[in-house]
Amino acid sequence: MSESPVLLNKHEVERLLTYDDLIPRLESVMGKFSKRDSSEIIQPVRSVVPIQQHSGFLGVMPAYLTAEGILCTKMVAFYQRAEGSSLPSTQATVLLFHPEHGNVTAIMDGEAITAKRTAAVSAISAKLFKPALSEVLCILGSGQQARSHYDVFTKLFKFKEVRLWSRRKEMAQRFVNDLQDPVTVCSSVKEAVIGADVIVTATGASQPILFGEWVKPGAHIAAVGACRPDWRELDDVLMREAVVYVDSREGATAESGDIILSGAEVFAELGEVINGSFPAQHEKTTVFKSLGMGIQDAVSAKLVLEKWNSEY
């Protein structure tokens, strides 16, 4: 008789999952993924079920890391909410399984995992691609992803100025009010991004909001919104003129409207830079298009469970 699975809420996951522990594991697993050793990592492209009546989707993201013994899946529901809605745009749950027996060993909040692992991977991209002198950080968006990106980017890098734009001014002000350090709230995307060295796009946009003509040459953009083939955050000019990196070529060509609709060429996966197969062209304008991967959720969830087990 198998034991009951461990149940971990958002507060526990946030407490146990630290960037110092998480980032090295993400770098390792993404480097392995991009070596294309199918005996070590099995991760199909996310399966998505449309929820048309409610402008939403249900995504299922399984992954099996054979060497680490991690069998995991995340179920994530994401929606295009009407302006002013108080409902969250995403909700998620992560399940860990015993690889040999097949029973569920842990059920944990997936929102905290998604927020932290996404921001951590964006920070890895910035470490590799941002200009050597990066003084201005710009964040577009004011939701959970925007906050997690602010937390890790200001933890790892030193910026002289941080700017924020959100289509909902009250959300932007609430974001800033929660912070210790000063952040400039901008009234337009153009105002926020002009002269910025590092730009994070974490919005619910389905049409381009960031235009290449506004972007400083040599800037790095970490784009984490627009996870459907007909959604976009970045315009054609930016996508075609920048050096484009992705987390997964297969995922990007199936799911990223920014890549599919612009016809942009993918230069490399982030993992290919990590494992030395491709260079980091940080002297050029770079875009890292992040869609999220099941392996990222898997190593994050395993880390959370390890730390919980060490305490109890």
PDB file of C-alpha atoms in Angstrom:
ATOM      1  CA  MET A   1       0.000   0.000   0.000  1.00  0.00           C
ATOM      2  CA  SER A   2       1.584   3.304  -1.094  1.00  0.00           C
ATOM      3  CA  GLU A   3       1.741   6.238   1.269  1.00  0.00           C
ATOM      4  CA  SER A   4      -0.496   9.236   0.731  1.00  0.00           C
ATOM      5  CA  PRO A   5       1.103  11.925  -1.457  1.00  0.00           C
ATOM      6  CA  VAL A   6       2.664  14.985   0.123  1.00  0.00           C
ATOM      7  CA  LEU A   7       0.430  18.047  -0.346  1.00  0.00           C
ATOM      8  CA  LEU A   8       2.233  21.400  -0.592  1.00  0.00           C
ATOM      9  CA  ASN A   9       0.447  24.731  -0.903  1.00  0.00           C
ATOM     10  CA  LYS A  10       1.703  27.908  -2.547  1.00  0.00           C
ATOM     11  CA  HIS A  11       3.227  29.294   0.641  1.00  0.00           C
ATOM     12  CA  GLU A  12       5.248  26.119   1.243  1.00  0.00           C
ATOM     13  CA  VAL A  13       6.457  25.919  -2.362  1.00  0.00           C
ATOM     14  CA  GLU A  14       7.535  29.566  -2.338  1.00  0.00           C
ATOM     15  CA  ARG A  15       9.399  29.066   0.932  1.00  0.00           C
ATOM     16  CA  LEU A  16      11.216  25.915  -0.158  1.00  0.00           C
ATOM     17  CA  LEU A  17      12.072  26.888  -3.745  1.00  0.00           C
ATOM     18  CA  THR A  18      15.019  29.306  -3.714  1.00  0.00           C
ATOM     19  CA  TYR A  19      16.769  30.764  -6.743  1.00  0.00           C
ATOM     20  CA  ASP A  20      20.212  29.880  -5.393  1.00  0.00           C
ATOM     21  CA  ASP A  21      19.305  26.178  -5.475  1.00  0.00           C
ATOM     22  CA  LEU A  22      17.061  26.288  -8.527  1.00  0.00           C
ATOM     23  CA  ILE A  23      19.203  28.082 -11.118  1.00  0.00           C
ATOM     24  CA  PRO A  24      22.063  25.527 -11.218  1.00  0.00           C
ATOM     25  CA  ARG A  25      19.571  22.671 -11.642  1.00  0.00           C
ATOM     26  CA  LEU A  26      17.795  24.461 -14.474  1.00  0.00           C
ATOM     27  CA  GLU A  27      21.086  25.189 -16.236  1.00  0.00           C
ATOM     28  CA  SER A  28      22.040  21.537 -15.953  1.00  0.00           C
ATOM     29  CA  VAL A  29      18.765  20.076 -17.209  1.00  0.00           C
ATOM     30  CA  MET A  30      18.432  22.510 -20.114  1.00  0.00           C
ATOM     31  CA  GLY A  31      21.978  21.762 -21.226  1.00  0.00           C
ATOM     32  CA  LYS A  32      21.178  18.043 -21.151  1.00  0.00           C
ATOM     33  CA  PHE A  33      17.883  18.543 -23.005  1.00  0.00           C
ATOM     34  CA  SER A  34      19.616  20.301 -25.878  1.00  0.00           C
ATOM     35  CA  LYS A  35      22.052  17.407 -26.337  1.00  0.00           C
ATOM     36  CA  ARG A  36      19.052  15.428 -27.619  1.00  0.00           C
ATOM     37  CA  ASP A  37      19.737  12.255 -25.661  1.00  0.00           C
ATOM     38  CA  SER A  38      16.245  10.767 -25.749  1.00  0.00           C
ATOM     39  CA  SER A  39      17.260   8.003 -23.346  1.00  0.00           C
ATOM     40  CA  GLU A  40      17.859  10.546 -20.590  1.00  0.00           C
ATOM     41  CA  ILE A  41      15.075  13.125 -21.058  1.00  0.00           C
ATOM     42  CA  ILE A  42      11.599  12.477 -22.469  1.00  0.00           C
ATOM     43  CA  GLN A  43       9.455  15.584 -22.895  1.00  0.00           C
ATOM     44  CA  PRO A  44       6.686  15.862 -25.498  1.00  0.00           C
ATOM     45  CA  VAL A  45       5.421  19.267 -26.582  1.00  0.00           C
ATOM     46  CA  ARG A  46       2.692  20.581 -24.279  1.00  0.00           C
ATOM     47  CA  SER A  47      -0.795  19.239 -25.053  1.00  0.00           C
ATOM     48  CA  VAL A  48      -3.397  22.010 -25.075  1.00  0.00           C
ATOM     49  CA  VAL A  49      -7.176  21.729 -24.837  1.00  0.00           C
ATOM     50  CA  PRO A  50      -9.110  24.890 -25.825  1.00  0.00           C
ATOM     51  CA  ILE A  51     -11.826  26.107 -23.428  1.00  0.00           C
ATOM     52  CA  GLN A  52     -13.495  28.317 -25.996  1.00  0.00           C
ATOM     53  CA  GLN A  53     -16.588  29.304 -24.002  1.00  0.00           C
ATOM     54  CA  HIS A  54     -14.363  30.959 -21.396  1.00  0.00           C
ATOM     55  CA  SER A  55     -11.405  32.189 -23.534  1.00  0.00           C
ATOM     56  CA  GLY A  56      -9.073  29.707 -21.923  1.00  0.00           C
ATOM     57  CA  PHE A  57      -6.862  26.689 -22.439  1.00  0.00           C
ATOM     58  CA  LEU A  58      -5.803  23.673 -20.400  1.00  0.00           C
ATOM     59  CA  GLY A  59      -2.209  22.611 -20.916  1.00  0.00           C
ATOM     60  CA  VAL A  60      -0.621  19.331 -19.814  1.00  0.00           C
ATOM     61  CA  MET A  61       3.183  19.206 -19.547  1.00  0.00           C
ATOM     62  CA  PRO A  62       4.669  15.776 -18.734  1.00  0.00           C
ATOM     63  CA  ALA A  63       8.374  15.013 -18.430  1.00  0.00           C
ATOM     64  CA  TYR A  64      10.506  12.010 -17.495  1.00  0.00           C
ATOM     65  CA  LEU A  65      14.142  12.485 -16.490  1.00  0.00           C
ATOM     66  CA  THR A  66      15.474   8.953 -16.385  1.00  0.00           C
ATOM     67  CA  ALA A  67      18.900   9.612 -14.835  1.00  0.00           C
ATOM     68  CA  GLU A  68      17.434  11.731 -12.023  1.00  0.00           C
ATOM     69  CA  GLY A  69      14.451   9.435 -11.568  1.00  0.00           C
ATOM     70  CA  ILE A  70      11.930  12.267 -11.935  1.00  0.00           C
ATOM     71  CA  LEU A  71       8.495  11.575 -13.416  1.00  0.00           C
ATOM     72  CA  CYS A  72       6.285  14.647 -13.378  1.00  0.00           C
ATOM     73  CA  THR A  73       3.436  16.456 -15.030  1.00  0.00           C
ATOM     74  CA  LYS A  74       2.037  19.949 -14.680  1.00  0.00           C
ATOM     75  CA  MET A  75      -1.539  20.873 -15.489  1.00  0.00           C
ATOM     76  CA  VAL A  76      -1.983  24.573 -16.181  1.00  0.00           C
ATOM     77  CA  ALA A  77      -5.138  26.492 -17.064  1.00  0.00           C
ATOM     78  CA  PHE A  78      -4.548  29.890 -18.685  1.00  0.00           C
ATOM     79  CA  TYR A  79      -7.081  32.481 -19.775  1.00  0.00           C
ATOM     80  CA  GLN A  80      -7.416  35.789 -21.568  1.00  0.00           C
ATOM     81  CA  ARG A  81      -9.289  37.729 -18.896  1.00  0.00           C
ATOM     82  CA  ALA A  82     -11.416  40.770 -19.570  1.00  0.00           C
ATOM     83  CA  GLU A  83      -9.856  44.055 -18.489  1.00  0.00           C
ATOM     84  CA  GLY A  84     -10.588  44.692 -14.839  1.00  0.00           C
ATOM     85  CA  SER A  85     -11.163  41.006 -14.027  1.00  0.00           C
ATOM     86  CA  SER A  86     -10.028  39.955 -10.556  1.00  0.00           C
ATOM     87  CA  LEU A  87      -9.570  36.336 -11.642  1.00  0.00           C
ATOM     88  CA  PRO A  88      -6.021  35.004 -12.155  1.00  0.00           C
ATOM     89  CA  SER A  89      -4.900  34.480 -15.746  1.00  0.00           C
ATOM     90  CA  THR A  90      -3.169  31.190 -14.878  1.00  0.00           C
ATOM     91  CA  GLN A  91      -3.610  28.437 -12.318  1.00  0.00           C
ATOM     92  CA  ALA A  92      -1.514  25.297 -12.113  1.00  0.00           C
ATOM     93  CA  THR A  93      -0.884  22.071 -10.199  1.00  0.00           C
ATOM     94  CA  VAL A  94       2.232  19.884 -10.366  1.00  0.00           C
ATOM     95  CA  LEU A  95       2.230  16.119  -9.726  1.00  0.00           C
ATOM     96  CA  LEU A  96       5.311  14.027  -8.966  1.00  0.00           C
ATOM     97  CA  PHE A  97       5.118  10.269  -9.527  1.00  0.00           C
ATOM     98  CA  HIS A  98       7.202   7.317  -8.371  1.00  0.00           C
ATOM     99  CA  PRO A  99       8.849   6.305 -11.668  1.00  0.00           C
ATOM    100  CA  GLU A 100       8.880   2.570 -10.848  1.00  0.00           C
ATOM    101  CA  HIS A 101       5.512   2.179  -9.146  1.00  0.00           C
ATOM    102  CA  GLY A 102       3.517   4.922 -10.855  1.00  0.00           C
ATOM    103  CA  ASN A 103       1.890   6.288  -7.717  1.00  0.00           C
ATOM    104  CA  VAL A 104       1.669  10.021  -7.021  1.00  0.00           C
ATOM    105  CA  THR A 105       4.266  11.033  -4.427  1.00  0.00           C
ATOM    106  CA  ALA A 106       3.537  14.762  -4.256  1.00  0.00           C
ATOM    107  CA  ILE A 107       0.872  17.261  -5.283  1.00  0.00           C
ATOM    108  CA  MET A 108       1.982  20.860  -5.122  1.00  0.00           C
ATOM    109  CA  ASP A 109       0.937  24.338  -6.137  1.00  0.00           C
ATOM    110  CA  GLY A 110       2.082  24.982  -9.694  1.00  0.00           C
ATOM    111  CA  GLU A 111       1.740  28.758  -9.767  1.00  0.00           C
ATOM    112  CA  ALA A 112       4.734  29.316  -7.513  1.00  0.00           C
ATOM    113  CA  ILE A 113       6.789  26.765  -9.463  1.00  0.00           C
ATOM    114  CA  THR A 114       5.811  28.330 -12.793  1.00  0.00           C
ATOM    115  CA  ALA A 115       6.613  31.844 -11.618  1.00  0.00           C
ATOM    116  CA  LYS A 116       9.989  30.983 -10.116  1.00  0.00           C
ATOM    117  CA  ARG A 117      11.304  28.578 -12.745  1.00  0.00           C
ATOM    118  CA  THR A 118      10.256  30.903 -15.585  1.00  0.00           C
ATOM    119  CA  ALA A 119      11.976  33.878 -13.983  1.00  0.00           C
ATOM    120  CA  ALA A 120      15.044  31.795 -13.187  1.00  0.00           C
ATOM    121  CA  VAL A 121      15.383  30.668 -16.813  1.00  0.00           C
ATOM    122  CA  SER A 122      14.965  34.271 -18.003  1.00  0.00           C
ATOM    123  CA  ALA A 123      17.729  35.261 -15.586  1.00  0.00           C
ATOM    124  CA  ILE A 124      19.961  32.556 -17.062  1.00  0.00           C
ATOM    125  CA  SER A 125      19.297  34.043 -20.509  1.00  0.00           C
ATOM    126  CA  ALA A 126      20.177  37.512 -19.216  1.00  0.00           C
ATOM    127  CA  LYS A 127      23.386  36.217 -17.666  1.00  0.00           C
ATOM    128  CA  LEU A 128      24.399  34.878 -21.083  1.00  0.00           C
ATOM    129  CA  PHE A 129      23.055  37.558 -23.452  1.00  0.00           C
ATOM    130  CA  LYS A 130      22.675  40.928 -21.716  1.00  0.00           C
ATOM    131  CA  PRO A 131      25.088  43.770 -22.546  1.00  0.00           C
ATOM    132  CA  ALA A 132      28.227  43.850 -20.407  1.00  0.00           C
ATOM    133  CA  LEU A 133      27.131  47.247 -19.090  1.00  0.00           C
ATOM    134  CA  SER A 134      23.456  46.882 -18.200  1.00  0.00           C
ATOM    135  CA  GLU A 135      22.095  49.767 -16.159  1.00  0.00           C
ATOM    136  CA  VAL A 136      18.381  49.901 -17.006  1.00  0.00           C
ATOM    137  CA  LEU A 137      15.889  47.064 -16.473  1.00  0.00           C
ATOM    138  CA  CYS A 138      12.403  47.366 -17.971  1.00  0.00           C
ATOM    139  CA  ILE A 139       9.511  45.076 -17.038  1.00  0.00           C
ATOM    140  CA  LEU A 140       6.317  45.062 -19.097  1.00  0.00           C
ATOM    141  CA  GLY A 141       3.486  43.585 -17.056  1.00  0.00           C
ATOM    142  CA  SER A 142       2.532  43.670 -13.376  1.00  0.00           C
ATOM    143  CA  GLY A 143       1.319  40.159 -12.571  1.00  0.00           C
ATOM    144  CA  GLN A 144       2.976  37.229 -10.827  1.00  0.00           C
ATOM    145  CA  GLN A 145       5.520  36.676 -13.606  1.00  0.00           C
ATOM    146  CA  ALA A 146       6.499  40.340 -13.559  1.00  0.00           C
ATOM    147  CA  ARG A 147       7.079  40.152  -9.805  1.00  0.00           C
ATOM    148  CA  SER A 148       9.125  36.940  -9.922  1.00  0.00           C
ATOM    149  CA  HIS A 149      11.269  38.423 -12.711  1.00  0.00           C
ATOM    150  CA  TYR A 150      11.805  41.591 -10.685  1.00  0.00           C
ATOM    151  CA  ASP A 151      12.836  39.516  -7.678  1.00  0.00           C
ATOM    152  CA  VAL A 152      15.441  37.372  -9.425  1.00  0.00           C
ATOM    153  CA  PHE A 153      16.786  40.030 -11.822  1.00  0.00           C
ATOM    154  CA  THR A 154      17.403  42.523  -9.026  1.00  0.00           C
ATOM    155  CA  LYS A 155      18.885  39.741  -6.883  1.00  0.00           C
ATOM    156  CA  LEU A 156      21.405  38.623  -9.521  1.00  0.00           C
ATOM    157  CA  PHE A 157      22.190  41.875 -11.356  1.00  0.00           C
ATOM    158  CA  LYS A 158      22.847  45.465 -10.353  1.00  0.00           C
ATOM    159  CA  PHE A 159      20.721  48.007 -12.232  1.00  0.00           C
ATOM    160  CA  LYS A 160      20.773  51.754 -11.701  1.00  0.00           C
ATOM    161  CA  GLU A 161      17.146  52.079 -12.792  1.00  0.00           C
ATOM    162  CA  VAL A 162      14.116  49.799 -12.956  1.00  0.00           C
ATOM    163  CA  ARG A 163      11.076  50.768 -15.034  1.00  0.00           C
ATOM    164  CA  LEU A 164       7.630  49.209 -15.089  1.00  0.00           C
ATOM    165  CA  TRP A 165       4.702  49.449 -17.484  1.00  0.00           C
ATOM    166  CA  SER A 166       1.304  47.809 -17.141  1.00  0.00           C
ATOM    167  CA  ARG A 167      -1.897  48.333 -19.094  1.00  0.00           C
ATOM    168  CA  ARG A 168      -3.635  48.567 -15.701  1.00  0.00           C
ATOM    169  CA  LYS A 169      -2.173  51.496 -13.811  1.00  0.00           C
ATOM    170  CA  GLU A 170      -3.652  50.427 -10.479  1.00  0.00           C
ATOM    171  CA  MET A 171      -1.852  47.058 -10.805  1.00  0.00           C
ATOM    172  CA  ALA A 172       1.418  48.822 -11.591  1.00  0.00           C
ATOM    173  CA  GLN A 173       1.038  51.042  -8.534  1.00  0.00           C
ATOM    174  CA  ARG A 174       0.228  48.066  -6.323  1.00  0.00           C
ATOM    175  CA  PHE A 175       3.334  46.305  -7.677  1.00  0.00           C
ATOM    176  CA  VAL A 176       5.544  49.285  -6.822  1.00  0.00           C
ATOM    177  CA  ASN A 177       3.975  49.830  -3.393  1.00  0.00           C
ATOM    178  CA  ASP A 178       5.037  46.322  -2.347  1.00  0.00           C
ATOM    179  CA  LEU A 179       8.710  46.981  -3.075  1.00  0.00           C
ATOM    180  CA  GLN A 180      11.503  48.351  -0.935  1.00  0.00           C
ATOM    181  CA  ASP A 181      13.488  49.873  -3.809  1.00  0.00           C
ATOM    182  CA  PRO A 182      12.317  52.640  -6.168  1.00  0.00           C
ATOM    183  CA  VAL A 183      10.728  51.633  -9.493  1.00  0.00           C
ATOM    184  CA  THR A 184       9.603  54.121 -12.135  1.00  0.00           C
ATOM    185  CA  VAL A 185       6.058  53.529 -13.419  1.00  0.00           C
ATOM    186  CA  CYS A 186       5.860  54.555 -17.070  1.00  0.00           C
ATOM    187  CA  SER A 187       2.744  55.676 -18.902  1.00  0.00           C
ATOM    188  CA  SER A 188       3.584  53.911 -22.182  1.00  0.00           C
ATOM    189  CA  VAL A 189       5.576  50.937 -23.423  1.00  0.00           C
ATOM    190  CA  LYS A 190       7.733  53.251 -25.524  1.00  0.00           C
ATOM    191  CA  GLU A 191       8.632  55.387 -22.519  1.00  0.00           C
ATOM    192  CA  ALA A 192       9.522  52.268 -20.531  1.00  0.00           C
ATOM    193  CA  VAL A 193      11.749  50.594 -23.113  1.00  0.00           C
ATOM    194  CA  ILE A 194      13.641  53.503 -24.710  1.00  0.00           C
ATOM    195  CA  GLY A 195      17.271  53.126 -23.645  1.00  0.00           C
ATOM    196  CA  ALA A 196      16.650  49.967 -21.579  1.00  0.00           C
ATOM    197  CA  ASP A 197      19.428  47.366 -21.572  1.00  0.00           C
ATOM    198  CA  VAL A 198      17.295  44.433 -20.425  1.00  0.00           C
ATOM    199  CA  ILE A 199      13.571  44.136 -21.175  1.00  0.00           C
ATOM    200  CA  VAL A 200      11.180  41.543 -19.741  1.00  0.00           C
ATOM    201  CA  THR A 201       7.812  41.088 -21.457  1.00  0.00           C
ATOM    202  CA  ALA A 202       5.405  39.297 -19.115  1.00  0.00           C
ATOM    203  CA  THR A 203       2.025  40.414 -20.414  1.00  0.00           C
ATOM    204  CA  GLY A 204      -1.264  38.921 -21.511  1.00  0.00           C
ATOM    205  CA  ALA A 205      -0.962  40.572 -24.931  1.00  0.00           C
ATOM    206  CA  SER A 206      -2.150  38.791 -28.059  1.00  0.00           C
ATOM    207  CA  GLN A 207      -0.943  41.554 -30.410  1.00  0.00           C
ATOM    208  CA  PRO A 208       2.559  43.121 -30.483  1.00  0.00           C
ATOM    209  CA  ILE A 209       3.215  45.735 -27.808  1.00  0.00           C
ATOM    210  CA  LEU A 210       7.020  45.943 -28.109  1.00  0.00           C
ATOM    211  CA  PHE A 211       8.378  47.377 -31.359  1.00  0.00           C
ATOM    212  CA  GLY A 212      11.900  46.982 -32.659  1.00  0.00           C
ATOM    213  CA  GLU A 213      12.299  50.662 -33.477  1.00  0.00           C
ATOM    214  CA  TRP A 214      12.118  51.457 -29.741  1.00  0.00           C
ATOM    215  CA  VAL A 215      14.705  48.869 -28.652  1.00  0.00           C
ATOM    216  CA  LYS A 216      18.258  49.952 -27.928  1.00  0.00           C
ATOM    217  CA  PRO A 217      20.802  48.145 -30.159  1.00  0.00           C
ATOM    218  CA  GLY A 218      22.429  45.370 -28.164  1.00  0.00           C
ATOM    219  CA  ALA A 219      19.591  45.101 -25.628  1.00  0.00           C
ATOM    220  CA  HIS A 220      18.408  41.727 -24.356  1.00  0.00           C
ATOM    221  CA  ILE A 221      14.695  40.849 -24.321  1.00  0.00           C
ATOM    222  CA  ALA A 222      13.302  37.981 -22.230  1.00  0.00           C
ATOM    223  CA  ALA A 223       9.816  37.358 -23.649  1.00  0.00           C
ATOM    224  CA  VAL A 224       7.665  35.094 -21.479  1.00  0.00           C
ATOM    225  CA  GLY A 225       4.097  35.947 -22.520  1.00  0.00           C
ATOM    226  CA  ALA A 226       2.239  35.019 -25.744  1.00  0.00           C
ATOM    227  CA  CYS A 227       2.289  31.228 -25.399  1.00  0.00           C
ATOM    228  CA  ARG A 228      -0.104  30.462 -28.266  1.00  0.00           C
ATOM    229  CA  PRO A 229       0.612  30.313 -32.021  1.00  0.00           C
ATOM    230  CA  ASP A 230      -1.677  33.300 -32.697  1.00  0.00           C
ATOM    231  CA  TRP A 231      -0.557  35.475 -29.737  1.00  0.00           C
ATOM    232  CA  ARG A 232       2.304  37.968 -29.866  1.00  0.00           C
ATOM    233  CA  GLU A 233       4.179  40.476 -27.734  1.00  0.00           C
ATOM    234  CA  LEU A 234       7.004  41.423 -30.151  1.00  0.00           C
ATOM    235  CA  ASP A 235       6.721  42.921 -33.650  1.00  0.00           C
ATOM    236  CA  ASP A 236       8.240  41.639 -36.911  1.00  0.00           C
ATOM    237  CA  VAL A 237      11.061  44.182 -36.928  1.00  0.00           C
ATOM    238  CA  LEU A 238      12.357  43.103 -33.533  1.00  0.00           C
ATOM    239  CA  MET A 239      11.950  39.377 -34.218  1.00  0.00           C
ATOM    240  CA  ARG A 240      13.696  39.528 -37.586  1.00  0.00           C
ATOM    241  CA  GLU A 241      16.561  41.827 -36.601  1.00  0.00           C
ATOM    242  CA  ALA A 242      17.458  40.238 -33.251  1.00  0.00           C
ATOM    243  CA  VAL A 243      19.345  37.018 -32.616  1.00  0.00           C
ATOM    244  CA  VAL A 244      16.567  34.705 -31.389  1.00  0.00           C
ATOM    245  CA  TYR A 245      17.084  32.037 -28.745  1.00  0.00           C
ATOM    246  CA  VAL A 246      14.385  29.683 -27.424  1.00  0.00           C
ATOM    247  CA  ASP A 247      13.991  27.106 -24.680  1.00  0.00           C
ATOM    248  CA  SER A 248      12.890  24.397 -27.152  1.00  0.00           C
ATOM    249  CA  ARG A 249      12.943  24.596 -30.955  1.00  0.00           C
ATOM    250  CA  GLU A 250      10.120  22.091 -31.192  1.00  0.00           C
ATOM    251  CA  GLY A 251       7.987  23.969 -28.687  1.00  0.00           C
ATOM    252  CA  ALA A 252       8.709  27.382 -30.208  1.00  0.00           C
ATOM    253  CA  THR A 253       7.848  26.371 -33.764  1.00  0.00           C
ATOM    254  CA  ALA A 254       4.579  24.815 -32.561  1.00  0.00           C
ATOM    255  CA  GLU A 255       3.435  27.359 -29.969  1.00  0.00           C
ATOM    256  CA  SER A 256       5.118  30.767 -30.308  1.00  0.00           C
ATOM    257  CA  GLY A 257       3.153  33.303 -32.327  1.00  0.00           C
ATOM    258  CA  ASP A 258       6.122  35.669 -32.040  1.00  0.00           C
ATOM    259  CA  ILE A 259       8.215  33.181 -34.032  1.00  0.00           C
ATOM    260  CA  ILE A 260       5.577  31.588 -36.273  1.00  0.00           C
ATOM    261  CA  LEU A 261       3.885  34.797 -37.439  1.00  0.00           C
ATOM    262  CA  SER A 262       7.077  36.820 -37.895  1.00  0.00           C
ATOM    263  CA  GLY A 263       8.905  34.078 -39.746  1.00  0.00           C
ATOM    264  CA  ALA A 264      11.935  34.718 -37.535  1.00  0.00           C
ATOM    265  CA  GLU A 265      14.801  32.261 -37.622  1.00  0.00           C
ATOM    266  CA  VAL A 266      15.729  30.566 -34.354  1.00  0.00           C
ATOM    267  CA  PHE A 267      19.482  30.788 -33.831  1.00  0.00           C
ATOM    268  CA  ALA A 268      19.788  28.371 -30.906  1.00  0.00           C
ATOM    269  CA  GLU A 269      18.210  26.882 -27.814  1.00  0.00           C
ATOM    270  CA  LEU A 270      19.292  28.248 -24.458  1.00  0.00           C
ATOM    271  CA  GLY A 271      20.555  24.782 -23.570  1.00  0.00           C
ATOM    272  CA  GLU A 272      22.762  24.749 -26.665  1.00  0.00           C
ATOM    273  CA  VAL A 273      24.515  27.847 -25.361  1.00  0.00           C
ATOM    274  CA  ILE A 274      24.789  26.356 -21.885  1.00  0.00           C
ATOM    275  CA  ASN A 275      26.375  23.149 -23.195  1.00  0.00           C
ATOM    276  CA  GLY A 276      28.690  25.021 -25.574  1.00  0.00           C
ATOM    277  CA  SER A 277      27.134  23.989 -28.904  1.00  0.00           C
ATOM    278  CA  PHE A 278      26.275  27.581 -29.896  1.00  0.00           C
ATOM    279  CA  PRO A 279      27.715  30.971 -28.894  1.00  0.00           C
ATOM    280  CA  ALA A 280      26.047  33.678 -26.812  1.00  0.00           C
ATOM    281  CA  GLN A 281      25.937  36.703 -29.116  1.00  0.00           C
ATOM    282  CA  HIS A 282      25.631  39.256 -26.321  1.00  0.00           C
ATOM    283  CA  GLU A 283      27.114  42.029 -28.458  1.00  0.00           C
ATOM    284  CA  LYS A 284      23.945  41.950 -30.619  1.00  0.00           C
ATOM    285  CA  THR A 285      20.282  42.588 -29.858  1.00  0.00           C
ATOM    286  CA  THR A 286      18.974  39.288 -28.488  1.00  0.00           C
ATOM    287  CA  VAL A 287      15.545  37.808 -27.819  1.00  0.00           C
ATOM    288  CA  PHE A 288      14.992  34.811 -25.574  1.00  0.00           C
ATOM    289  CA  LYS A 289      11.515  33.472 -26.314  1.00  0.00           C
ATOM    290  CA  SER A 290      10.409  31.400 -23.339  1.00  0.00           C
ATOM    291  CA  LEU A 291       7.416  29.073 -23.520  1.00  0.00           C
ATOM    292  CA  GLY A 292       8.151  26.943 -20.479  1.00  0.00           C
ATOM    293  CA  MET A 293       9.090  23.276 -20.382  1.00  0.00           C
ATOM    294  CA  GLY A 294       7.982  20.242 -18.433  1.00  0.00           C
ATOM    295  CA  ILE A 295      11.582  19.500 -17.445  1.00  0.00           C
ATOM    296  CA  GLN A 296      11.761  22.889 -15.713  1.00  0.00           C
ATOM    297  CA  ASP A 297       8.696  22.043 -13.639  1.00  0.00           C
ATOM    298  CA  ALA A 298      10.073  18.555 -12.949  1.00  0.00           C
ATOM    299  CA  VAL A 299      13.428  19.624 -11.484  1.00  0.00           C
ATOM    300  CA  SER A 300      11.725  22.435  -9.554  1.00  0.00           C
ATOM    301  CA  ALA A 301       9.179  20.071  -8.019  1.00  0.00           C
ATOM    302  CA  LYS A 302      11.866  17.502  -7.152  1.00  0.00           C
ATOM    303  CA  LEU A 303      13.891  20.222  -5.427  1.00  0.00           C
ATOM    304  CA  VAL A 304      10.853  21.315  -3.402  1.00  0.00           C
ATOM    305  CA  LEU A 305      10.125  17.733  -2.326  1.00  0.00           C
ATOM    306  CA  GLU A 306      13.768  17.091  -1.388  1.00  0.00           C
ATOM    307  CA  LYS A 307      13.852  20.165   0.813  1.00  0.00           C
ATOM    308  CA  TRP A 308      10.495  19.290   2.399  1.00  0.00           C
ATOM    309  CA  ASN A 309      11.712  15.737   3.125  1.00  0.00           C
ATOM    310  CA  SER A 310      14.910  17.099   4.699  1.00  0.00           C
ATOM    311  CA  GLU A 311      12.794  19.102   7.134  1.00  0.00           C
ATOM    312  CA  TYR A 312      10.373  16.322   8.023  1.00  0.00           C
TER     313      TYR A 312
END
